[in-house]
mmCIF file of C-alpha atoms in Angstrom:
data_model
loop_
_atom_site.group_PDB
_atom_site.id
_atom_site.type_symbol
_atom_site.label_atom_id
_atom_site.label_comp_id
_atom_site.label_asym_id
_atom_site.label_seq_id
_atom_site.Cartn_x
_atom_site.Cartn_y
_atom_site.Cartn_z
ATOM 1 C CA GLY A 1 0.000 0.000 0.000
ATOM 2 C CA THR A 2 2.747 2.489 0.858
ATOM 3 C CA GLN A 3 4.320 2.113 -2.559
ATOM 4 C CA ARG A 4 1.114 3.089 -4.359
ATOM 5 C CA ALA A 5 0.587 6.459 -2.720
ATOM 6 C CA PRO A 6 3.135 8.418 -4.793
ATOM 7 C CA LEU A 7 1.694 6.953 -7.990
ATOM 8 C CA CYS A 8 -1.860 7.941 -7.003
ATOM 9 C CA LEU A 9 -0.729 11.435 -6.114
ATOM 10 C CA SER A 10 1.116 11.696 -9.405
ATOM 11 C CA MET A 11 -1.905 10.595 -11.429
ATOM 12 C CA GLY A 12 -4.094 12.997 -9.483
ATOM 13 C CA ALA A 13 -1.687 15.800 -10.239
ATOM 14 C CA VAL A 14 -1.690 14.877 -13.936
ATOM 15 C CA GLN A 15 -5.491 14.937 -14.026
ATOM 16 C CA ALA A 16 -5.596 18.292 -12.242
ATOM 17 C CA ASN A 17 -3.030 19.653 -14.696
ATOM 18 C CA ILE A 18 -5.095 18.536 -17.690
ATOM 19 C CA GLU A 19 -8.297 19.957 -16.192
ATOM 20 C CA SER A 20 -6.557 23.278 -15.589
ATOM 21 C CA ALA A 21 -5.271 23.367 -19.173
ATOM 22 C CA LEU A 22 -8.743 22.620 -20.568
ATOM 23 C CA ARG A 23 -10.344 25.338 -18.452
ATOM 24 C CA SER A 24 -7.753 27.863 -19.678
ATOM 25 C CA SER A 25 -9.077 27.459 -23.222
ATOM 26 C CA PRO A 26 -11.965 29.649 -24.452
ATOM 27 C CA LEU A 27 -13.311 26.512 -26.138
ATOM 28 C CA PHE A 28 -13.092 23.847 -23.429
ATOM 29 C CA GLY A 29 -13.593 26.447 -20.716
ATOM 30 C CA ALA A 30 -17.209 26.603 -21.914
ATOM 31 C CA LEU A 31 -17.791 23.130 -20.426
ATOM 32 C CA ASP A 32 -19.012 22.798 -16.839
ATOM 33 C CA ASN A 33 -16.759 21.171 -14.228
ATOM 34 C CA ASP A 34 -18.305 17.713 -14.583
ATOM 35 C CA ALA A 35 -17.952 17.807 -18.366
ATOM 36 C CA VAL A 36 -14.306 18.887 -18.091
ATOM 37 C CA ARG A 37 -13.574 15.990 -15.727
ATOM 38 C CA ALA A 38 -15.363 13.595 -18.082
ATOM 39 C CA MET A 39 -13.166 14.828 -20.928
ATOM 40 C CA VAL A 40 -9.882 13.996 -19.158
ATOM 41 C CA PRO A 41 -9.821 10.236 -20.048
ATOM 42 C CA HIS A 42 -9.996 11.256 -23.710
ATOM 43 C CA VAL A 43 -6.985 13.575 -23.461
ATOM 44 C CA ARG A 44 -3.267 12.969 -23.768
ATOM 45 C CA ARG A 45 -0.330 15.345 -23.457
ATOM 46 C CA ARG A 46 2.169 15.443 -26.291
ATOM 47 C CA ARG A 47 5.424 17.363 -26.629
ATOM 48 C CA PHE A 48 7.252 18.340 -29.804
ATOM 49 C CA GLU A 49 10.543 20.009 -30.679
ATOM 50 C CA ARG A 50 10.734 22.857 -33.171
ATOM 51 C CA GLY A 51 10.176 21.718 -36.745
ATOM 52 C CA ALA A 52 8.380 18.510 -35.778
ATOM 53 C CA GLY A 53 5.048 17.833 -37.444
ATOM 54 C CA VAL A 54 2.018 17.521 -35.175
ATOM 55 C CA TRP A 55 0.117 16.192 -38.174
ATOM 56 C CA ARG A 56 0.191 16.486 -41.948
ATOM 57 C CA ALA A 57 -2.463 17.553 -44.408
ATOM 58 C CA GLY A 58 -4.474 14.510 -45.426
ATOM 59 C CA ASP A 59 -4.031 12.644 -42.119
ATOM 60 C CA ASP A 60 -7.217 11.336 -40.513
ATOM 61 C CA ALA A 61 -8.539 13.905 -38.043
ATOM 62 C CA SER A 62 -8.474 11.693 -34.948
ATOM 63 C CA TYR A 63 -7.929 14.508 -32.445
ATOM 64 C CA MET A 64 -7.725 18.267 -32.040
ATOM 65 C CA ALA A 65 -5.160 20.112 -29.978
ATOM 66 C CA LEU A 66 -4.998 22.827 -27.336
ATOM 67 C CA ILE A 67 -1.674 24.645 -26.959
ATOM 68 C CA ALA A 68 -0.467 24.529 -23.351
ATOM 69 C CA SER A 69 2.842 26.239 -24.175
ATOM 70 C CA GLY A 70 4.812 27.118 -27.274
ATOM 71 C CA LEU A 71 3.709 28.157 -30.764
ATOM 72 C CA VAL A 72 2.359 26.285 -33.804
ATOM 73 C CA LYS A 73 2.509 27.111 -37.494
ATOM 74 C CA ILE A 74 -0.407 26.070 -39.706
ATOM 75 C CA VAL A 75 1.082 25.442 -43.132
ATOM 76 C CA GLN A 76 -0.597 24.662 -46.431
ATOM 77 C CA PRO A 77 0.851 21.911 -48.624
ATOM 78 C CA GLY A 78 3.462 23.759 -50.630
ATOM 79 C CA GLY A 79 4.772 25.785 -47.713
ATOM 80 C CA ALA A 80 2.460 28.797 -47.310
ATOM 81 C CA ILE A 81 1.996 29.679 -43.632
ATOM 82 C CA ILE A 82 -1.672 30.356 -42.948
ATOM 83 C CA ALA A 83 -1.559 31.143 -39.249
ATOM 84 C CA ILE A 84 0.640 31.126 -36.152
ATOM 85 C CA LEU A 85 -1.083 30.069 -32.928
ATOM 86 C CA GLY A 86 -0.075 30.364 -29.276
ATOM 87 C CA PRO A 87 -0.978 29.306 -25.721
ATOM 88 C CA HIS A 88 -4.646 28.571 -24.908
ATOM 89 C CA GLU A 89 -5.562 28.489 -28.608
ATOM 90 C CA THR A 90 -6.893 25.387 -30.339
ATOM 91 C CA PHE A 91 -6.499 23.930 -33.810
ATOM 92 C CA GLY A 92 -7.821 20.951 -35.758
ATOM 93 C CA GLU A 93 -11.453 21.544 -34.815
ATOM 94 C CA LEU A 94 -12.532 22.389 -38.375
ATOM 95 C CA ALA A 95 -11.592 18.924 -39.631
ATOM 96 C CA ILE A 96 -13.365 17.293 -36.675
ATOM 97 C CA VAL A 97 -16.571 19.279 -37.135
ATOM 98 C CA ALA A 98 -16.557 18.681 -40.893
ATOM 99 C CA GLY A 99 -15.654 15.003 -40.516
ATOM 100 C CA THR A 100 -12.756 15.318 -42.954
ATOM 101 C CA SER A 101 -8.996 14.836 -42.857
ATOM 102 C CA TYR A 102 -6.688 17.641 -41.723
ATOM 103 C CA TRP A 103 -6.494 20.241 -44.476
ATOM 104 C CA ALA A 104 -3.095 21.711 -43.530
ATOM 105 C CA ASP A 105 0.126 20.762 -41.752
ATOM 106 C CA ALA A 106 0.604 21.716 -38.097
ATOM 107 C CA VAL A 107 4.270 22.262 -37.199
ATOM 108 C CA ALA A 108 5.968 23.134 -33.896
ATOM 109 C CA ALA A 109 7.386 26.658 -34.211
ATOM 110 C CA THR A 110 9.251 26.991 -30.899
ATOM 111 C CA ARG A 111 11.993 24.989 -29.194
ATOM 112 C CA GLU A 112 9.361 23.192 -27.139
ATOM 113 C CA LEU A 113 5.669 22.719 -27.838
ATOM 114 C CA ASP A 114 3.325 21.225 -25.247
ATOM 115 C CA LEU A 115 -0.105 20.152 -26.481
ATOM 116 C CA VAL A 116 -3.274 18.853 -24.877
ATOM 117 C CA CYS A 117 -4.714 16.511 -27.516
ATOM 118 C CA VAL A 118 -8.422 15.715 -27.294
ATOM 119 C CA ASP A 119 -10.000 12.720 -29.028
ATOM 120 C CA ALA A 120 -12.284 13.636 -31.939
ATOM 121 C CA VAL A 121 -15.108 11.385 -30.768
ATOM 122 C CA ALA A 122 -15.181 13.112 -27.368
ATOM 123 C CA VAL A 123 -15.222 16.540 -29.020
ATOM 124 C CA ARG A 124 -18.143 15.608 -31.260
ATOM 125 C CA ALA A 125 -20.039 14.140 -28.306
ATOM 126 C CA ALA A 126 -19.537 17.357 -26.313
ATOM 127 C CA SER A 127 -20.770 19.431 -29.259
ATOM 128 C CA GLU A 128 -23.925 17.328 -29.502
ATOM 129 C CA SER A 129 -24.683 17.267 -25.776
ATOM 130 C CA SER A 130 -23.813 20.836 -24.803
ATOM 131 C CA ALA A 131 -25.289 23.853 -26.579
ATOM 132 C CA THR A 132 -22.808 26.075 -24.721
ATOM 133 C CA PHE A 133 -19.861 24.078 -26.036
ATOM 134 C CA ALA A 134 -21.353 24.082 -29.548
ATOM 135 C CA ARG A 135 -21.543 27.881 -29.447
ATOM 136 C CA ALA A 136 -17.972 28.057 -28.183
ATOM 137 C CA MET A 137 -16.942 25.807 -31.075
ATOM 138 C CA ASN A 138 -18.608 28.186 -33.526
ATOM 139 C CA ARG A 139 -16.714 31.120 -31.970
ATOM 140 C CA SER A 140 -13.460 29.186 -32.293
ATOM 141 C CA LEU A 141 -14.086 28.511 -35.977
ATOM 142 C CA VAL A 142 -14.900 32.185 -36.531
ATOM 143 C CA GLY A 143 -11.601 33.028 -34.847
ATOM 144 C CA HIS A 144 -9.740 30.891 -37.357
ATOM 145 C CA GLY A 145 -11.557 32.782 -40.091
ATOM 146 C CA ARG A 146 -10.219 36.025 -38.617
ATOM 147 C CA ALA A 147 -6.700 34.601 -38.895
ATOM 148 C CA LEU A 148 -7.217 34.204 -42.638
ATOM 149 C CA HIS A 149 -8.533 37.779 -42.786
ATOM 150 C CA GLU A 150 -5.360 38.933 -41.021
ATOM 151 C CA LYS A 151 -3.282 37.175 -43.677
ATOM 152 C CA VAL A 152 -5.192 39.108 -46.356
ATOM 153 C CA ARG A 153 -4.606 42.373 -44.440
ATOM 154 C CA ILE A 154 -0.868 41.737 -44.375
ATOM 155 C CA MET A 155 -0.715 40.809 -48.065
ATOM 156 C CA SER A 156 -2.645 43.942 -49.078
ATOM 157 C CA ALA A 157 -0.726 46.444 -46.913
ATOM 158 C CA GLY A 158 1.148 47.993 -49.836
ATOM 159 C CA CYS A 159 4.842 47.775 -50.711
ATOM 160 C CA VAL A 160 7.060 44.986 -49.365
ATOM 161 C CA GLU A 161 8.416 47.213 -46.588
ATOM 162 C CA ARG A 162 4.909 47.986 -45.317
ATOM 163 C CA ARG A 163 3.841 44.340 -45.615
ATOM 164 C CA LEU A 164 6.838 43.246 -43.548
ATOM 165 C CA ALA A 165 6.138 45.971 -40.992
ATOM 166 C CA VAL A 166 2.480 44.934 -40.684
ATOM 167 C CA LEU A 167 3.546 41.301 -40.221
ATOM 168 C CA LEU A 168 6.113 42.125 -37.520
ATOM 169 C CA GLN A 169 3.687 44.375 -35.671
ATOM 170 C CA HIS A 170 1.057 41.621 -35.830
ATOM 171 C CA LEU A 171 3.542 39.189 -34.276
ATOM 172 C CA LEU A 172 4.550 41.788 -31.662
ATOM 173 C CA GLU A 173 0.939 42.298 -30.627
ATOM 174 C CA ARG A 174 0.243 38.595 -30.320
ATOM 175 C CA PHE A 175 3.481 37.098 -29.030
ATOM 176 C CA GLY A 176 5.841 39.922 -28.101
ATOM 177 C CA ASP A 177 7.533 40.402 -24.713
ATOM 178 C CA GLU A 178 9.041 43.763 -23.837
ATOM 179 C CA LEU A 179 12.642 43.740 -22.594
ATOM 180 C CA GLU A 180 14.181 46.076 -20.042
ATOM 181 C CA ASP A 181 15.814 48.239 -22.707
ATOM 182 C CA GLY A 182 12.450 48.945 -24.386
ATOM 183 C CA SER A 183 12.956 46.561 -27.287
ATOM 184 C CA THR A 184 10.495 43.743 -27.910
ATOM 185 C CA VAL A 185 11.320 40.084 -28.481
ATOM 186 C CA VAL A 186 9.193 37.558 -30.374
ATOM 187 C CA GLN A 187 10.425 34.044 -29.707
ATOM 188 C CA ILE A 188 9.405 32.433 -32.957
ATOM 189 C CA ALA A 189 12.034 31.606 -35.567
ATOM 190 C CA LEU A 190 10.995 32.359 -39.145
ATOM 191 C CA SER A 191 13.375 31.804 -42.034
ATOM 192 C CA ARG A 192 13.751 34.435 -44.743
ATOM 193 C CA ALA A 193 11.829 32.112 -47.055
ATOM 194 C CA GLU A 194 8.950 31.903 -44.563
ATOM 195 C CA LEU A 195 8.914 35.683 -44.107
ATOM 196 C CA ALA A 196 8.857 36.111 -47.875
ATOM 197 C CA CYS A 197 5.963 33.682 -48.167
ATOM 198 C CA LEU A 198 4.004 35.443 -45.424
ATOM 199 C CA VAL A 199 4.219 38.822 -47.152
ATOM 200 C CA GLY A 200 4.116 37.696 -50.788
ATOM 201 C CA ALA A 201 7.642 38.829 -51.710
ATOM 202 C CA THR A 202 10.732 37.221 -53.183
ATOM 203 C CA ILE A 203 13.361 35.843 -50.817
ATOM 204 C CA GLU A 204 15.946 38.242 -52.247
ATOM 205 C CA THR A 205 13.772 41.294 -51.576
ATOM 206 C CA THR A 206 13.003 40.087 -48.071
ATOM 207 C CA ILE A 207 16.702 39.550 -47.323
ATOM 208 C CA ARG A 208 17.538 43.062 -48.544
ATOM 209 C CA MET A 209 14.774 44.620 -46.449
ATOM 210 C CA MET A 210 15.659 42.747 -43.260
ATOM 211 C CA SER A 211 19.353 43.567 -43.762
ATOM 212 C CA ARG A 212 18.503 47.254 -44.191
ATOM 213 C CA TRP A 213 16.396 47.212 -41.009
ATOM 214 C CA HIS A 214 19.236 45.529 -39.157
ATOM 215 C CA LYS A 215 21.724 48.204 -40.261
ATOM 216 C CA GLN A 216 19.230 50.878 -39.180
ATOM 217 C CA GLY A 217 18.912 49.287 -35.746
ATOM 218 C CA ILE A 218 15.241 48.441 -36.173
ATOM 219 C CA VAL A 219 15.319 44.636 -35.963
ATOM 220 C CA SER A 220 17.739 41.739 -35.506
ATOM 221 C CA THR A 221 17.142 38.022 -35.903
ATOM 222 C CA GLY A 222 18.475 34.856 -34.334
ATOM 223 C CA ASP A 223 17.902 31.133 -34.112
ATOM 224 C CA ASP A 224 15.126 31.591 -31.530
ATOM 225 C CA GLY A 225 13.258 34.494 -33.069
ATOM 226 C CA PHE A 226 13.714 38.212 -33.580
ATOM 227 C CA VAL A 227 14.004 41.438 -31.604
ATOM 228 C CA VAL A 228 12.463 44.749 -32.626
ATOM 229 C CA HIS A 229 14.884 47.255 -31.090
ATOM 230 C CA SER A 230 12.830 50.270 -32.122
ATOM 231 C CA PRO A 231 9.056 49.699 -32.143
ATOM 232 C CA ALA A 232 8.687 53.456 -32.736
ATOM 233 C CA ARG A 233 10.646 53.199 -36.015
ATOM 234 C CA LEU A 234 8.475 50.270 -37.058
ATOM 235 C CA ALA A 235 5.363 52.332 -36.294
ATOM 236 C CA GLU A 236 6.749 55.184 -38.412
ATOM 237 C CA ILE A 237 6.944 52.837 -41.389
ATOM 238 C CA LEU A 238 3.304 51.948 -40.796
ATOM 239 C CA GLY A 239 2.320 55.561 -40.221
ATOM 240 C CA GLY A 240 0.569 54.689 -36.964
ATOM 241 C CA PRO A 241 1.041 54.670 -33.186
ATOM 242 C CA VAL A 242 3.485 52.453 -31.347
ATOM 243 C CA THR A 243 1.898 49.188 -30.218
ATOM 244 C CA ARG A 244 3.369 47.500 -27.172
ATOM 245 C CA PRO A 245 2.717 43.893 -26.119
ATOM 246 C CA ASP A 246 0.363 43.674 -23.170
ATOM 247 C CA SER A 247 1.245 42.158 -19.824
ATOM 248 C CA ARG A 248 -1.399 39.454 -19.640
ATOM 249 C CA SER A 249 -0.432 36.442 -17.588
ATOM 250 C CA ASP A 250 -0.652 34.093 -20.551
ATOM 251 C CA ARG A 251 2.505 35.710 -21.956
ATOM 252 C CA SER A 252 4.516 33.672 -19.462
ATOM 253 C CA SER A 253 2.816 30.434 -20.410
ATOM 254 C CA THR A 254 5.008 30.029 -23.486
ATOM 255 C CA GLN A 255 7.665 28.782 -21.022
ATOM 256 C CA VAL A 256 10.522 29.799 -23.306
ATOM 257 C CA PRO A 257 13.517 31.505 -21.663
ATOM 258 C CA ALA A 258 13.947 35.206 -22.333
ATOM 259 C CA MET A 259 16.155 35.994 -25.306
ATOM 260 C CA PRO A 260 18.212 39.158 -24.709
ATOM 261 C CA ALA A 261 18.794 41.326 -27.760
ATOM 262 C CA ARG A 262 22.571 41.206 -27.449
ATOM 263 C CA ALA A 263 22.523 37.405 -27.817
ATOM 264 C CA LEU A 264 21.016 37.563 -31.295
ATOM 265 C CA PRO A 265 23.463 37.401 -34.191
ATOM 266 C CA SER A 266 22.932 39.782 -37.074
ATOM 267 C CA HIS A 267 22.820 36.972 -39.611
ATOM 268 C CA GLY A 268 20.784 34.388 -37.747
ATOM 269 C CA ALA A 269 18.355 33.579 -40.558
ATOM 270 C CA ARG A 270 18.059 29.942 -41.316
#
């Protein structure tokens, strides 16, 4: 009997951890406490390193995922990045609701990615039994539609310089952390090719623009992401006010160590 106690405590802690993660999500947080507890047996935690595929387009949609920490890229076959998602956000629900295979790749975008994966059958059952959860599911799907709208906004922002500035400001607003010196770090590594794809430019043009911004002290890049040293200069390019990342508690949930600006090499693009 004495040998079992630590195991029971450990399993209880795991269950409590999963319940807490589910409740942190706008989607699963719509379930009542009993429904959240009933969902736990249909959940498993999975961890990925940067670049690893969570799933590929065309795979059977057997589960959806909630991001506990880290970032995910949603990538169309062919390489176009559709969206970048962070802590407490979900993905894969469209395929589950539609009863189809996954329509895009999901790829870990940070050094570590921690997911709460929920079985598709359990998700469908919750949608059918709970009107509140069904409405939350609809809101989640609408949110993914907004992500596509944001991609259109970036692509239609004007010249390449403005498109890059809109993209970086979008990433600052969503995932940025302000450093002591006033610069802002975004801990997501994007290659020059990925940046070019996101803004609809050639790789050569993107390299020239990022190099110019580096020489001007606006931005620097590294293996773990990029630092905007002068958000005010970026705002000048956009012709709008400076936007700072907020201080919401979920910023810390990415669980990625801070990346000081001085540690970033000037030619860190992959």
